[in-house]
């Protein structure tokens, strides 16, 4: 087995615990990134370009179960290591419709994270920005740090200068920042928190807090892009040279009413136009969707200007897909890759196991391949939707028992059982031909 002693105990435990629950780990995804090596160079170039003030966009393409969410979170980890902030927004018909950009922005700030701050990192980022402005003013040597009034005035001047481009189109953003700082200076914590909430696009903020900050109403569709521009400016000034925004499950647009779908597609086209126009330096936008969304008449093809922007040639062998293309095709899993993933996870688990020798002896490569075949068979032979369930069964039903019980042998004592209650919708659809429970004895 491959030694993985360089992996910290905390990272190892977080990954294994998440897989045992059947969820995508929030961190440590590089440990599981089977088959993604071909994307690394091009995406790292994109991250470097964004950090220098450029912008980037990719559309991730894959069937259900091909690993789109995993890919996006793996990329987010790389982005955070490069100093960027990240956020992931789940597009949905009711909670976060794409055509309501003010709602998308609100979700974006709710899920905002950095390498040092968990969601929502908005207030931490704003506080860090004001601290950075103060340090810059003091470093200039023109203001005495004991002269609070002069320092405050100088910071205000510097703030307005930094936000000049944003203020021309969205003056409320800089007004809210000014109001937040004034509330903190006067010790009014409640108002400061309310203003930050308003800055994050939250609704139902107290009218008194809005009046104190000199802003009115709630964030609307047209101001949302201006607020995003302002957020990018604040992030850049406080040491985060960019922001990775993932719009996940964008294919839900196919299931909404025709007029709503067209509004959503047009909002995406508008966002891409603004990126191309240079309005969002430091923005790396990623969307995920199924092939049907990109190719079908209920998706991107319904809006020709958007279809032209996303057009990518997939007529050649997938081996020759360019990692620099607008659309990136995820091939999904076959049995060989599923087995490779199983070996990776087994080795990761063994690195912190009480009885690693027993795991090496009883959960060999051949057994992992057989388990992969059995799980896939229980899902109608559809390997693409098998990884989540396969890893959950491997850890909870096999590895945990081998490590804990000296006389447990998975070949003798374990028969794979899959209950419909533990399946996701995609997995249930794949297993639709199998009644109730599936019991498969491994040889």
PDB file of C-alpha atoms in Angstrom, residues 320-442:
ATOM      1  CA  UNK A 320      -7.900  14.963 -26.375  1.00  0.00           C
ATOM      2  CA  UNK A 321     -10.208  17.361 -24.524  1.00  0.00           C
ATOM      3  CA  UNK A 322      -8.380  20.623 -23.889  1.00  0.00           C
ATOM      4  CA  UNK A 323      -8.211  21.599 -20.192  1.00  0.00           C
ATOM      5  CA  UNK A 324      -8.244  25.232 -21.375  1.00  0.00           C
ATOM      6  CA  UNK A 325     -11.609  24.975 -23.133  1.00  0.00           C
ATOM      7  CA  UNK A 326     -14.652  26.933 -21.975  1.00  0.00           C
ATOM      8  CA  UNK A 327     -16.449  23.676 -21.168  1.00  0.00           C
ATOM      9  CA  UNK A 328     -14.546  21.020 -19.244  1.00  0.00           C
ATOM     10  CA  UNK A 329     -15.941  17.516 -19.680  1.00  0.00           C
ATOM     11  CA  UNK A 330     -15.786  15.153 -16.715  1.00  0.00           C
ATOM     12  CA  UNK A 331     -15.583  11.591 -17.932  1.00  0.00           C
ATOM     13  CA  UNK A 332     -17.106  10.086 -14.800  1.00  0.00           C
ATOM     14  CA  UNK A 333     -16.083   6.798 -13.269  1.00  0.00           C
ATOM     15  CA  UNK A 334     -15.478   3.416 -14.799  1.00  0.00           C
ATOM     16  CA  UNK A 335     -14.722   0.315 -12.745  1.00  0.00           C
ATOM     17  CA  UNK A 336     -10.966   0.845 -13.034  1.00  0.00           C
ATOM     18  CA  UNK A 337     -11.174   4.383 -11.647  1.00  0.00           C
ATOM     19  CA  UNK A 338     -13.600   3.268  -8.940  1.00  0.00           C
ATOM     20  CA  UNK A 339     -11.106   0.623  -7.881  1.00  0.00           C
ATOM     21  CA  UNK A 340      -8.320   3.205  -7.884  1.00  0.00           C
ATOM     22  CA  UNK A 341     -10.429   5.469  -5.675  1.00  0.00           C
ATOM     23  CA  UNK A 342     -11.036   2.546  -3.325  1.00  0.00           C
ATOM     24  CA  UNK A 343      -7.285   1.882  -3.029  1.00  0.00           C
ATOM     25  CA  UNK A 344      -6.651   5.559  -2.329  1.00  0.00           C
ATOM     26  CA  UNK A 345      -9.245   5.658   0.447  1.00  0.00           C
ATOM     27  CA  UNK A 346      -8.112   2.343   1.935  1.00  0.00           C
ATOM     28  CA  UNK A 347      -4.532   3.608   2.142  1.00  0.00           C
ATOM     29  CA  UNK A 348      -5.695   6.893   3.636  1.00  0.00           C
ATOM     30  CA  UNK A 349      -7.732   5.003   6.248  1.00  0.00           C
ATOM     31  CA  UNK A 350      -4.890   2.592   7.043  1.00  0.00           C
ATOM     32  CA  UNK A 351      -2.580   5.513   7.819  1.00  0.00           C
ATOM     33  CA  UNK A 352      -4.515   6.162  11.051  1.00  0.00           C
ATOM     34  CA  UNK A 353      -5.917   2.686  11.701  1.00  0.00           C
ATOM     35  CA  UNK A 354      -5.258   0.723  14.888  1.00  0.00           C
ATOM     36  CA  UNK A 355      -4.500  -2.363  12.825  1.00  0.00           C
ATOM     37  CA  UNK A 356      -3.110  -1.298   9.433  1.00  0.00           C
ATOM     38  CA  UNK A 357      -1.566  -4.723   8.829  1.00  0.00           C
ATOM     39  CA  UNK A 358      -4.956  -6.407   9.123  1.00  0.00           C
ATOM     40  CA  UNK A 359      -6.442  -3.938   6.647  1.00  0.00           C
ATOM     41  CA  UNK A 360      -3.643  -4.632   4.177  1.00  0.00           C
ATOM     42  CA  UNK A 361      -4.220  -8.353   4.510  1.00  0.00           C
ATOM     43  CA  UNK A 362      -8.032  -8.499   4.342  1.00  0.00           C
ATOM     44  CA  UNK A 363      -8.923  -5.530   2.118  1.00  0.00           C
ATOM     45  CA  UNK A 364      -6.616  -6.134  -0.803  1.00  0.00           C
ATOM     46  CA  UNK A 365      -6.848  -4.695  -4.294  1.00  0.00           C
ATOM     47  CA  UNK A 366      -8.802  -7.693  -5.570  1.00  0.00           C
ATOM     48  CA  UNK A 367     -11.442  -7.331  -2.858  1.00  0.00           C
ATOM     49  CA  UNK A 368     -11.788  -3.592  -3.593  1.00  0.00           C
ATOM     50  CA  UNK A 369     -12.403  -4.375  -7.260  1.00  0.00           C
ATOM     51  CA  UNK A 370     -15.012  -6.991  -6.345  1.00  0.00           C
ATOM     52  CA  UNK A 371     -16.789  -4.591  -3.991  1.00  0.00           C
ATOM     53  CA  UNK A 372     -16.816  -1.929  -6.746  1.00  0.00           C
ATOM     54  CA  UNK A 373     -18.390  -4.421  -9.141  1.00  0.00           C
ATOM     55  CA  UNK A 374     -21.005  -5.432  -6.555  1.00  0.00           C
ATOM     56  CA  UNK A 375     -22.026  -1.870  -5.672  1.00  0.00           C
ATOM     57  CA  UNK A 376     -22.214  -0.954  -9.350  1.00  0.00           C
ATOM     58  CA  UNK A 377     -24.353  -4.003 -10.034  1.00  0.00           C
ATOM     59  CA  UNK A 378     -26.738  -2.910  -7.297  1.00  0.00           C
ATOM     60  CA  UNK A 379     -27.114   0.407  -9.113  1.00  0.00           C
ATOM     61  CA  UNK A 380     -28.122  -1.082 -12.422  1.00  0.00           C
ATOM     62  CA  UNK A 381     -24.534  -1.242 -13.669  1.00  0.00           C
ATOM     63  CA  UNK A 382     -24.233   2.553 -13.711  1.00  0.00           C
ATOM     64  CA  UNK A 383     -20.705   3.200 -12.450  1.00  0.00           C
ATOM     65  CA  UNK A 384     -21.144   6.980 -12.657  1.00  0.00           C
ATOM     66  CA  UNK A 385     -23.464   7.142  -9.658  1.00  0.00           C
ATOM     67  CA  UNK A 386     -21.592   4.539  -7.574  1.00  0.00           C
ATOM     68  CA  UNK A 387     -18.640   6.399  -5.934  1.00  0.00           C
ATOM     69  CA  UNK A 388     -20.512   7.916  -2.978  1.00  0.00           C
ATOM     70  CA  UNK A 389     -22.201   4.663  -1.975  1.00  0.00           C
ATOM     71  CA  UNK A 390     -19.089   2.595  -2.700  1.00  0.00           C
ATOM     72  CA  UNK A 391     -16.908   4.683  -0.386  1.00  0.00           C
ATOM     73  CA  UNK A 392     -19.544   4.777   2.329  1.00  0.00           C
ATOM     74  CA  UNK A 393     -19.893   0.978   2.280  1.00  0.00           C
ATOM     75  CA  UNK A 394     -16.134   0.499   2.111  1.00  0.00           C
ATOM     76  CA  UNK A 395     -15.474   2.616   5.193  1.00  0.00           C
ATOM     77  CA  UNK A 396     -18.500   1.979   7.414  1.00  0.00           C
ATOM     78  CA  UNK A 397     -19.175  -1.672   6.586  1.00  0.00           C
ATOM     79  CA  UNK A 398     -15.723  -3.033   5.772  1.00  0.00           C
ATOM     80  CA  UNK A 399     -12.740  -0.985   6.955  1.00  0.00           C
ATOM     81  CA  UNK A 400     -14.241   0.000  10.323  1.00  0.00           C
ATOM     82  CA  UNK A 401     -15.082  -3.637  11.078  1.00  0.00           C
ATOM     83  CA  UNK A 402     -11.742  -5.024   9.935  1.00  0.00           C
ATOM     84  CA  UNK A 403      -9.938  -2.483  12.096  1.00  0.00           C
ATOM     85  CA  UNK A 404     -12.163  -3.087  15.135  1.00  0.00           C
ATOM     86  CA  UNK A 405     -12.720  -6.852  15.134  1.00  0.00           C
ATOM     87  CA  UNK A 406      -9.809  -9.253  14.915  1.00  0.00           C
ATOM     88  CA  UNK A 407     -11.871 -12.121  13.508  1.00  0.00           C
ATOM     89  CA  UNK A 408     -13.880 -10.114  10.964  1.00  0.00           C
ATOM     90  CA  UNK A 409     -13.202 -11.192   7.388  1.00  0.00           C
ATOM     91  CA  UNK A 410     -15.274  -9.271   4.805  1.00  0.00           C
ATOM     92  CA  UNK A 411     -15.262 -12.207   2.401  1.00  0.00           C
ATOM     93  CA  UNK A 412     -16.831 -14.461   5.013  1.00  0.00           C
ATOM     94  CA  UNK A 413     -18.880 -12.134   7.193  1.00  0.00           C
ATOM     95  CA  UNK A 414     -20.107  -9.353   4.920  1.00  0.00           C
ATOM     96  CA  UNK A 415     -22.824  -9.425   2.279  1.00  0.00           C
ATOM     97  CA  UNK A 416     -23.425  -6.097   0.566  1.00  0.00           C
ATOM     98  CA  UNK A 417     -26.911  -4.792   1.328  1.00  0.00           C
ATOM     99  CA  UNK A 418     -28.223  -1.577  -0.206  1.00  0.00           C
ATOM    100  CA  UNK A 419     -31.440  -0.118   1.188  1.00  0.00           C
ATOM    101  CA  UNK A 420     -33.413   2.339  -0.910  1.00  0.00           C
ATOM    102  CA  UNK A 421     -33.567   4.606   2.144  1.00  0.00           C
ATOM    103  CA  UNK A 422     -29.827   5.287   1.986  1.00  0.00           C
ATOM    104  CA  UNK A 423     -29.779   6.203  -1.696  1.00  0.00           C
ATOM    105  CA  UNK A 424     -29.857   9.621  -3.281  1.00  0.00           C
ATOM    106  CA  UNK A 425     -32.427  10.359  -5.979  1.00  0.00           C
ATOM    107  CA  UNK A 426     -29.914   9.662  -8.745  1.00  0.00           C
ATOM    108  CA  UNK A 427     -28.894   6.396  -7.088  1.00  0.00           C
ATOM    109  CA  UNK A 428     -32.528   5.350  -6.622  1.00  0.00           C
ATOM    110  CA  UNK A 429     -33.186   5.996 -10.292  1.00  0.00           C
ATOM    111  CA  UNK A 430     -30.181   3.867 -11.220  1.00  0.00           C
ATOM    112  CA  UNK A 431     -31.386   1.053  -8.946  1.00  0.00           C
ATOM    113  CA  UNK A 432     -35.024   1.363 -10.042  1.00  0.00           C
ATOM    114  CA  UNK A 433     -35.057  -2.120 -11.507  1.00  0.00           C
ATOM    115  CA  UNK A 434     -34.016  -3.632  -8.166  1.00  0.00           C
ATOM    116  CA  UNK A 435     -36.790  -4.226  -5.642  1.00  0.00           C
ATOM    117  CA  UNK A 436     -36.459  -2.974  -2.054  1.00  0.00           C
ATOM    118  CA  UNK A 437     -33.109  -4.272  -0.808  1.00  0.00           C
ATOM    119  CA  UNK A 438     -30.229  -5.737  -2.755  1.00  0.00           C
ATOM    120  CA  UNK A 439     -28.169  -8.505  -1.221  1.00  0.00           C
ATOM    121  CA  UNK A 440     -25.024  -9.418  -3.096  1.00  0.00           C
ATOM    122  CA  UNK A 441     -22.571 -11.940  -1.676  1.00  0.00           C
ATOM    123  CA  UNK A 442     -19.000 -11.277  -2.647  1.00  0.00           C
TER     124      UNK A 442
END
